[in-house]
C-alpha cells in the first residue's frame, strides 16, 4: 500500500513483505531512494523479524530536496541478515503534480469501505486549499493554466494512523469524521494534538458515543477558545448537536500554532452552499492572512469607435501572483546564520610541539642511533633504523596534527523554541553548523527528530551546476551522475525514523555544513517565565515603529533570563526593535541582497523591497531571525497564508509564524546565548486594550 507522497516533507510508507516457506526471517531492510539513477537518500532499518507468510512494515522515509520537480521516486529495496542477503526489487512512489504547489490531506477512512456519501464528498471538496482562491483565479481563456495549487486527499484506515506527531508532518490537513473519530485510540489522538499545536490543522466531526479520552481531546483542542466550549454529552456519551454555534458550518478554534474546525451538526442537515460561509472554516484551517495581498487590476488602453483612447480595467487573472511567483518559492537565507555561527579562528599545532618533535627526531637519527648501534656493534643496521625512524616520526607528526586540527571541529547551533499561549514549548527547530578540520563522514544521533541537511552557498550553488569531464573525479562529499553533473552525496539514515536513528553525511574540511532538526514538542523544557509581564497595549507597541523596545520589556527579559539576554520585538512590516548593545553581531552586507533587490523598478518599490533595504543595516542574526519568523507579503503563496504546516524540509518555508498585516498581534523573541548555542524563544503576543 503506497499512498502518494510529496517531496520536501517526510514520507510515510507501508510495505507488504511475503515470506516463502516456514520459519522467521531476521534482517535489516535497506531502502535506497533514487531519481533518474541518482541516490537521494539511503535508509537502513534496525533488525526486523518478519513472520510468514506475510507481514506489513511501516517505514518513514526522510524529506527529499524539493528544489527541483520530480514526478516519481524509485525505491530500491534489499534485506541483509545472518543467513540471507537479497535484493527485493524496485518500487515506485508517486509524486503527484510535481510542477505545482501540492498540499496533502489525510482522511481517516478505510480504502475498501463503502462509497463516500454525497455530504462527505462535498465537505472534502470544500476543505481543499483551492477553495480559497478558486473563484478568483479563473482564466477567461481555457488554454491558459492557472491551476497552480492542488490538494491531494489520501485515505488511511484508523488502524494505520500513526501514534507519533512527526509522522503527520507529511500532511497539511487531517480529517476525522463520524465513526472514524470514535475508533481512534488515545495515543493517536495525543499525537494529532501535539501536531496541531505545532501548526497542523484538523477537521473533526465528533458524533456517536464517545470514550472519555475522546472528550478530553476535544476539550484540549478548544482550551484556547474564547467561547470556552465544554462539549456537553447526553446520558449515552454523545456530544450534543448544539455544542457549537448552529449558525456556523463548523466552529474553528486556535490550538497552539494550528487550528481545528469542529462540526457537531446533524448529519441529515443540508450543508450551506455559500462560499463565504465555507471560507470562515477553510480560511483559518489554511492559515489565511489577516489581510490577503492581491495584485492590482490590469489596465489596458484601447482605441474606441470615435478614435479616442479608452482605458479599461480588467480583473487580474492571477490576483495572488501564484502563476508567476510560486515556482520560485520561499527559501529562508542561511548566509547570515552561517556567518554568525562560524568560528573566529582555527586551532593550529603549537610551534613548541613541532620544535620538540624535530629535536627528538634529530637526536634519534644522530647521536642516539650512532651510540646505541655502536654499543650493540650493529651500525650496519642504520639502513633499516633510519627509514623506520623517519616513517615513525612522520606518522607521529600526522597524528599530532590531526589531534589538534580535530580539536578545532566546531558544532554551534541556533535552536528556535516556539511557545503557545501558556508558554509551553510546542515545537523546536535546531540549526547546527558543522565546521571540521578534515574531510570525513560525520554522524548525528537523533531521537524523535526530523533531520534535513541544509547546504551553504560554498558547497551547493557553485558545485551543484558544474559538470565534470570523464577524466575528472568529484571532490569528497560529492557524487557524479551519469550525465556528468555533480551533486552532494546524500546522508545515510540508520535506525527507525523518527524515533531513534543516526544520520551520517560526508562533510568537507573547512566547508560549513548546516543541518536542520525538527522536533515536537522538542527536547527542551519550557522556561518558568511569567509571560503576562510582557504584555503591551497599542500605544506601547508604537515604539516598534521607532525601532525602540519598551523599557519594561527589556527589564523583564533581563530579570527572568539573565543580563546577557538578547530581546527582539516585531509588529507590523516595518516595525521591529532589538537591544543593539547586546552581542547580535556586527552589521554586514548580505551577499545575496543585491540579487534579491535587483528587480525591474517600473513602479515604486514595494513594502518588501523597502524592508529588505532597511534590514541590510541590521545585525546578521536579527536579520535571519526576522526572515525566518515573518511571512513575506510579496506575491505568491504567502500573499494568501501567514504560515505553512510543519514539515522540516530544506526550504524552511514552514518557519515563518508571524503575520505583519494583523494589527492586533506582535512577536516576541528572547535569545539566550549559551556556550555553543543560541536558544531562541518565539511567542506570539496579543496587544491588550
XYZ file of C-alpha atoms in Angstrom, residues 203-585:
383
model
C -11.417 18.990 10.674
C -13.359 16.768 13.081
C -16.972 15.602 13.416
C -17.433 14.126 16.916
C -20.578 12.045 16.529
C -21.821 8.955 18.293
C -20.887 7.531 21.672
C -17.549 8.891 22.891
C -14.943 7.462 25.225
C -13.616 9.788 27.957
C -10.313 10.299 26.118
C -12.218 11.463 23.023
C -13.912 14.157 25.090
C -10.586 15.084 26.695
C -9.129 15.529 23.213
C -11.954 17.853 22.156
C -11.631 19.922 25.310
C -7.852 20.159 24.908
C -8.040 21.442 21.335
C -10.651 24.013 22.424
C -8.794 25.112 25.558
C -7.744 28.444 23.961
C -11.187 29.208 22.524
C -12.615 32.496 23.882
C -16.141 30.995 23.878
C -14.971 28.212 26.218
C -16.837 25.290 24.654
C -17.318 22.434 27.128
C -18.841 19.752 24.815
C -21.771 18.547 26.914
C -22.927 14.955 26.350
C -26.128 13.042 26.851
C -26.513 10.014 29.116
C -25.075 7.680 26.464
C -21.941 9.793 25.932
C -22.923 11.510 22.673
C -21.829 15.099 22.071
C -24.924 17.296 21.895
C -25.531 18.797 18.428
C -25.768 22.354 19.784
C -22.293 22.259 21.364
C -21.085 24.816 18.830
C -22.997 27.780 17.373
C -25.623 26.403 14.994
C -25.296 29.362 12.609
C -21.843 28.190 11.546
C -20.856 25.212 9.422
C -18.166 24.390 11.957
C -16.657 26.181 14.896
C -12.965 26.946 14.341
C -10.678 27.207 17.357
C -7.000 28.049 17.593
C -4.763 25.475 19.257
C -1.124 26.490 19.585
C 0.021 27.362 16.070
C -2.692 25.242 14.435
C -6.452 25.308 14.021
C -9.301 22.836 14.489
C -12.722 23.012 12.826
C -15.343 21.187 14.915
C -18.704 20.298 13.366
C -21.438 18.826 15.563
C -24.489 19.452 13.348
C -26.917 16.694 12.494
C -25.664 14.631 9.546
C -29.011 14.980 7.777
C -28.890 18.759 7.813
C -28.205 20.213 4.390
C -24.860 21.931 4.044
C -24.853 25.601 3.031
C -23.528 26.359 -0.431
C -22.491 29.947 0.226
C -18.701 30.205 -0.442
C -18.339 32.938 2.182
C -19.742 30.605 4.844
C -17.235 27.928 3.936
C -14.387 30.440 3.844
C -14.930 31.065 7.561
C -13.863 27.444 8.004
C -11.225 26.964 5.316
C -9.592 30.352 5.905
C -8.360 29.578 9.442
C -7.647 25.920 8.567
C -5.195 27.037 5.875
C -3.812 29.924 7.998
C -5.175 32.701 5.806
C -3.579 36.091 6.390
C -5.394 38.824 8.249
C -5.229 40.901 5.075
C -4.736 38.909 1.884
C -2.433 40.629 -0.596
C -3.891 40.814 -4.105
C -2.263 42.146 -7.225
C -3.901 45.220 -8.787
C -6.267 45.044 -11.707
C -4.911 45.072 -15.240
C -5.108 48.410 -17.037
C -5.374 48.336 -20.818
C -5.677 51.069 -23.403
C -7.805 50.625 -26.497
C -8.982 52.865 -29.324
C -12.734 53.455 -29.324
C -15.077 53.747 -32.336
C -14.604 57.522 -32.440
C -10.811 57.245 -32.397
C -10.437 58.216 -28.746
C -8.251 56.224 -26.362
C -10.321 54.261 -23.858
C -8.823 52.935 -20.601
C -10.215 49.583 -19.481
C -9.652 47.833 -16.161
C -9.865 44.055 -16.185
C -9.718 41.699 -13.179
C -6.283 40.196 -12.756
C -6.446 36.523 -13.875
C -3.773 35.718 -11.278
C -4.619 38.048 -8.359
C -2.199 36.384 -5.916
C 0.761 36.002 -8.246
C 0.723 32.218 -7.953
C 1.350 31.598 -11.618
C 4.479 33.729 -11.937
C 5.937 33.618 -8.431
C 5.004 30.274 -6.899
C 7.737 28.454 -8.783
C 10.480 30.488 -7.114
C 9.264 29.510 -3.632
C 10.490 30.868 -0.357
C 13.958 29.910 0.791
C 14.964 31.324 4.150
C 18.539 32.581 3.518
C 21.161 30.907 5.647
C 24.171 33.095 4.808
C 23.554 35.329 7.834
C 23.215 32.337 10.154
C 26.387 30.669 8.887
C 28.227 33.955 9.256
C 27.157 34.215 12.904
C 27.960 30.598 13.801
C 31.340 30.392 12.073
C 34.337 30.136 14.452
C 36.596 33.147 14.733
C 39.785 31.149 14.176
C 41.328 27.707 13.852
C 43.406 25.935 16.486
C 46.798 25.308 14.905
C 49.539 22.971 16.172
C 51.749 24.971 18.605
C 55.245 25.736 17.366
C 56.722 24.334 20.575
C 55.210 20.911 19.826
C 56.645 20.917 16.303
C 60.053 22.004 17.626
C 60.020 19.192 20.206
C 59.237 16.598 17.525
C 62.017 17.963 15.295
C 64.614 17.956 18.100
C 63.642 14.430 19.115
C 63.963 13.274 15.510
C 67.450 14.805 15.147
C 68.602 13.205 18.400
C 67.122 9.865 17.354
C 68.818 9.680 13.947
C 72.047 11.395 15.145
C 73.746 10.601 18.426
C 71.013 8.222 19.512
C 71.410 5.915 16.559
C 75.219 6.317 16.449
C 75.862 5.456 20.105
C 73.154 2.790 20.504
C 74.068 0.899 17.342
C 77.777 1.335 18.165
C 77.260 -0.101 21.622
C 75.409 -3.038 20.074
C 78.049 -3.259 17.287
C 75.228 -3.175 14.731
C 75.920 0.068 12.879
C 75.285 -1.714 9.607
C 71.592 -1.767 10.560
C 71.421 2.009 10.115
C 69.985 1.367 6.624
C 66.958 -0.126 8.380
C 66.674 2.009 11.518
C 66.934 5.345 9.714
C 63.944 4.746 7.355
C 61.984 3.242 10.238
C 62.656 6.282 12.443
C 61.684 8.631 9.607
C 58.435 6.807 8.965
C 57.626 6.666 12.687
C 58.237 10.360 13.302
C 56.241 11.269 10.196
C 53.304 9.187 11.442
C 53.629 10.831 14.877
C 53.565 14.289 13.293
C 50.438 13.454 11.300
C 48.745 12.045 14.392
C 49.579 15.143 16.472
C 48.420 17.412 13.644
C 45.120 15.564 13.293
C 44.611 15.671 17.043
C 44.998 19.439 17.156
C 43.046 20.073 13.981
C 40.240 17.793 15.116
C 40.041 19.847 18.285
C 39.148 22.759 16.027
C 35.935 20.999 14.974
C 33.006 23.321 15.520
C 29.446 22.356 16.377
C 27.472 25.512 17.042
C 23.730 25.908 16.830
C 20.667 28.127 16.972
C 17.615 26.432 18.486
C 14.224 28.077 17.953
C 11.613 27.079 20.522
C 8.058 28.078 19.626
C 5.737 28.605 22.583
C 1.961 28.514 22.898
C -0.175 30.997 24.830
C 0.715 29.314 28.136
C 4.461 29.450 27.460
C 4.828 25.721 26.750
C 7.300 24.551 24.107
C 5.247 23.112 21.249
C 7.977 22.629 18.624
C 11.698 23.243 18.130
C 13.876 23.902 15.111
C 17.597 23.400 15.635
C 20.119 24.662 13.092
C 23.574 23.193 13.750
C 26.751 24.223 11.965
C 29.456 21.619 11.344
C 32.903 23.018 10.571
C 35.581 20.325 10.637
C 39.307 20.197 10.021
C 39.459 17.046 7.906
C 37.051 15.620 5.350
C 35.235 12.640 6.769
C 31.833 11.132 7.444
C 30.088 12.728 10.427
C 27.289 11.019 12.338
C 24.474 12.730 14.266
C 22.350 10.799 16.766
C 18.657 11.686 16.698
C 15.726 10.865 18.945
C 12.191 11.856 17.880
C 13.510 14.400 15.407
C 13.415 15.029 11.664
C 16.835 15.644 10.102
C 17.482 17.692 6.958
C 20.911 18.815 5.684
C 20.940 22.432 4.507
C 23.722 23.285 2.121
C 25.560 26.572 2.216
C 26.472 28.597 -0.850
C 30.022 27.288 -0.542
C 29.107 23.681 -1.294
C 25.899 23.835 -3.311
C 25.424 26.854 -5.539
C 28.846 26.624 -7.184
C 29.277 22.860 -7.353
C 25.683 21.779 -7.930
C 25.583 23.052 -11.511
C 29.050 22.068 -12.658
C 29.661 19.146 -14.996
C 32.913 17.189 -14.835
C 34.877 15.709 -17.676
C 35.102 11.897 -17.737
C 38.728 12.071 -16.541
C 37.833 14.167 -13.503
C 36.638 12.925 -10.141
C 34.324 14.826 -7.781
C 35.722 16.130 -4.516
C 34.981 14.441 -1.218
C 31.322 14.701 -0.299
C 30.007 14.807 -3.873
C 28.917 12.260 -6.428
C 28.735 12.455 -10.201
C 25.688 11.315 -12.119
C 25.621 9.538 -15.432
C 25.232 12.910 -17.196
C 28.364 14.280 -15.538
C 26.501 16.602 -13.150
C 27.880 16.815 -9.622
C 25.645 16.727 -6.552
C 26.220 16.282 -2.848
C 26.284 12.723 -1.524
C 23.020 12.299 0.411
C 23.049 11.270 4.062
C 22.521 7.714 5.241
C 19.925 7.046 7.942
C 20.318 4.040 10.225
C 17.577 3.053 12.630
C 13.897 3.859 12.875
C 12.870 7.300 11.633
C 11.870 9.403 13.538
C 12.057 7.516 16.830
C 15.712 6.610 17.290
C 18.252 6.706 14.481
C 21.559 8.150 13.274
C 22.200 10.330 10.228
C 25.687 10.189 8.724
C 26.908 12.533 5.984
C 30.096 13.354 4.115
C 31.461 16.741 5.196
C 34.367 18.531 3.539
C 37.078 20.111 5.628
C 36.876 23.866 6.145
C 33.447 23.928 4.475
C 30.460 24.943 6.614
C 27.658 22.396 6.708
C 24.353 23.477 8.220
C 21.818 20.864 9.363
C 18.242 21.292 10.500
C 16.484 19.089 13.057
C 12.796 19.484 13.814
C 11.000 18.029 16.817
C 7.590 18.033 18.532
C 7.272 19.118 21.307
C 11.040 19.461 21.495
C 13.758 18.206 23.835
C 13.980 21.449 25.812
C 11.918 22.239 28.862
C 9.649 25.255 28.886
C 11.210 28.160 30.800
C 9.496 29.146 34.078
C 8.568 32.628 32.874
C 5.611 34.849 33.652
C 4.730 35.908 30.114
C 1.966 38.238 31.306
C 4.698 40.665 32.320
C 5.484 41.188 28.612
C 2.026 42.412 27.605
C 1.738 45.669 25.659
C -1.082 47.999 24.782
C -1.497 49.685 21.401
C 0.313 52.852 22.432
C 3.337 50.980 23.780
C 3.509 48.844 20.623
C 4.018 52.003 18.558
C 7.589 52.076 19.903
C 8.484 49.270 17.477
C 7.871 51.601 14.538
C 10.612 53.800 16.009
C 12.828 50.712 16.495
C 12.654 51.098 20.258
C 11.943 48.413 22.860
C 9.591 49.460 25.686
C 11.765 49.656 28.827
C 9.704 47.203 30.885
C 10.032 44.513 28.170
C 13.817 44.649 28.300
C 13.850 44.848 32.098
C 11.609 41.789 32.446
C 13.722 39.815 29.953
C 16.957 40.549 31.839
C 15.314 39.740 35.158
C 13.963 36.372 34.025
C 16.642 35.254 31.533
C 19.841 36.994 32.674
C 21.717 40.150 31.788
C 23.176 38.671 28.581
C 19.735 38.123 27.075
C 19.010 39.442 23.584
C 15.480 40.710 23.003
C 13.714 41.421 19.708
C 10.142 42.580 19.070
C 8.356 42.634 15.702
C 4.984 44.176 14.917
C 3.943 45.484 11.519
C 6.059 45.099 8.400
C 8.467 47.936 9.197
C 8.145 47.761 12.966
C 10.923 45.994 14.824
C 13.306 46.666 17.656
C 16.080 44.840 19.473
C 18.646 45.721 22.133
C 21.508 46.679 19.864
C 24.008 46.856 22.714
C 23.828 43.042 23.014
C 26.063 40.707 21.010
C 23.947 40.326 17.875
C 26.972 40.575 15.611
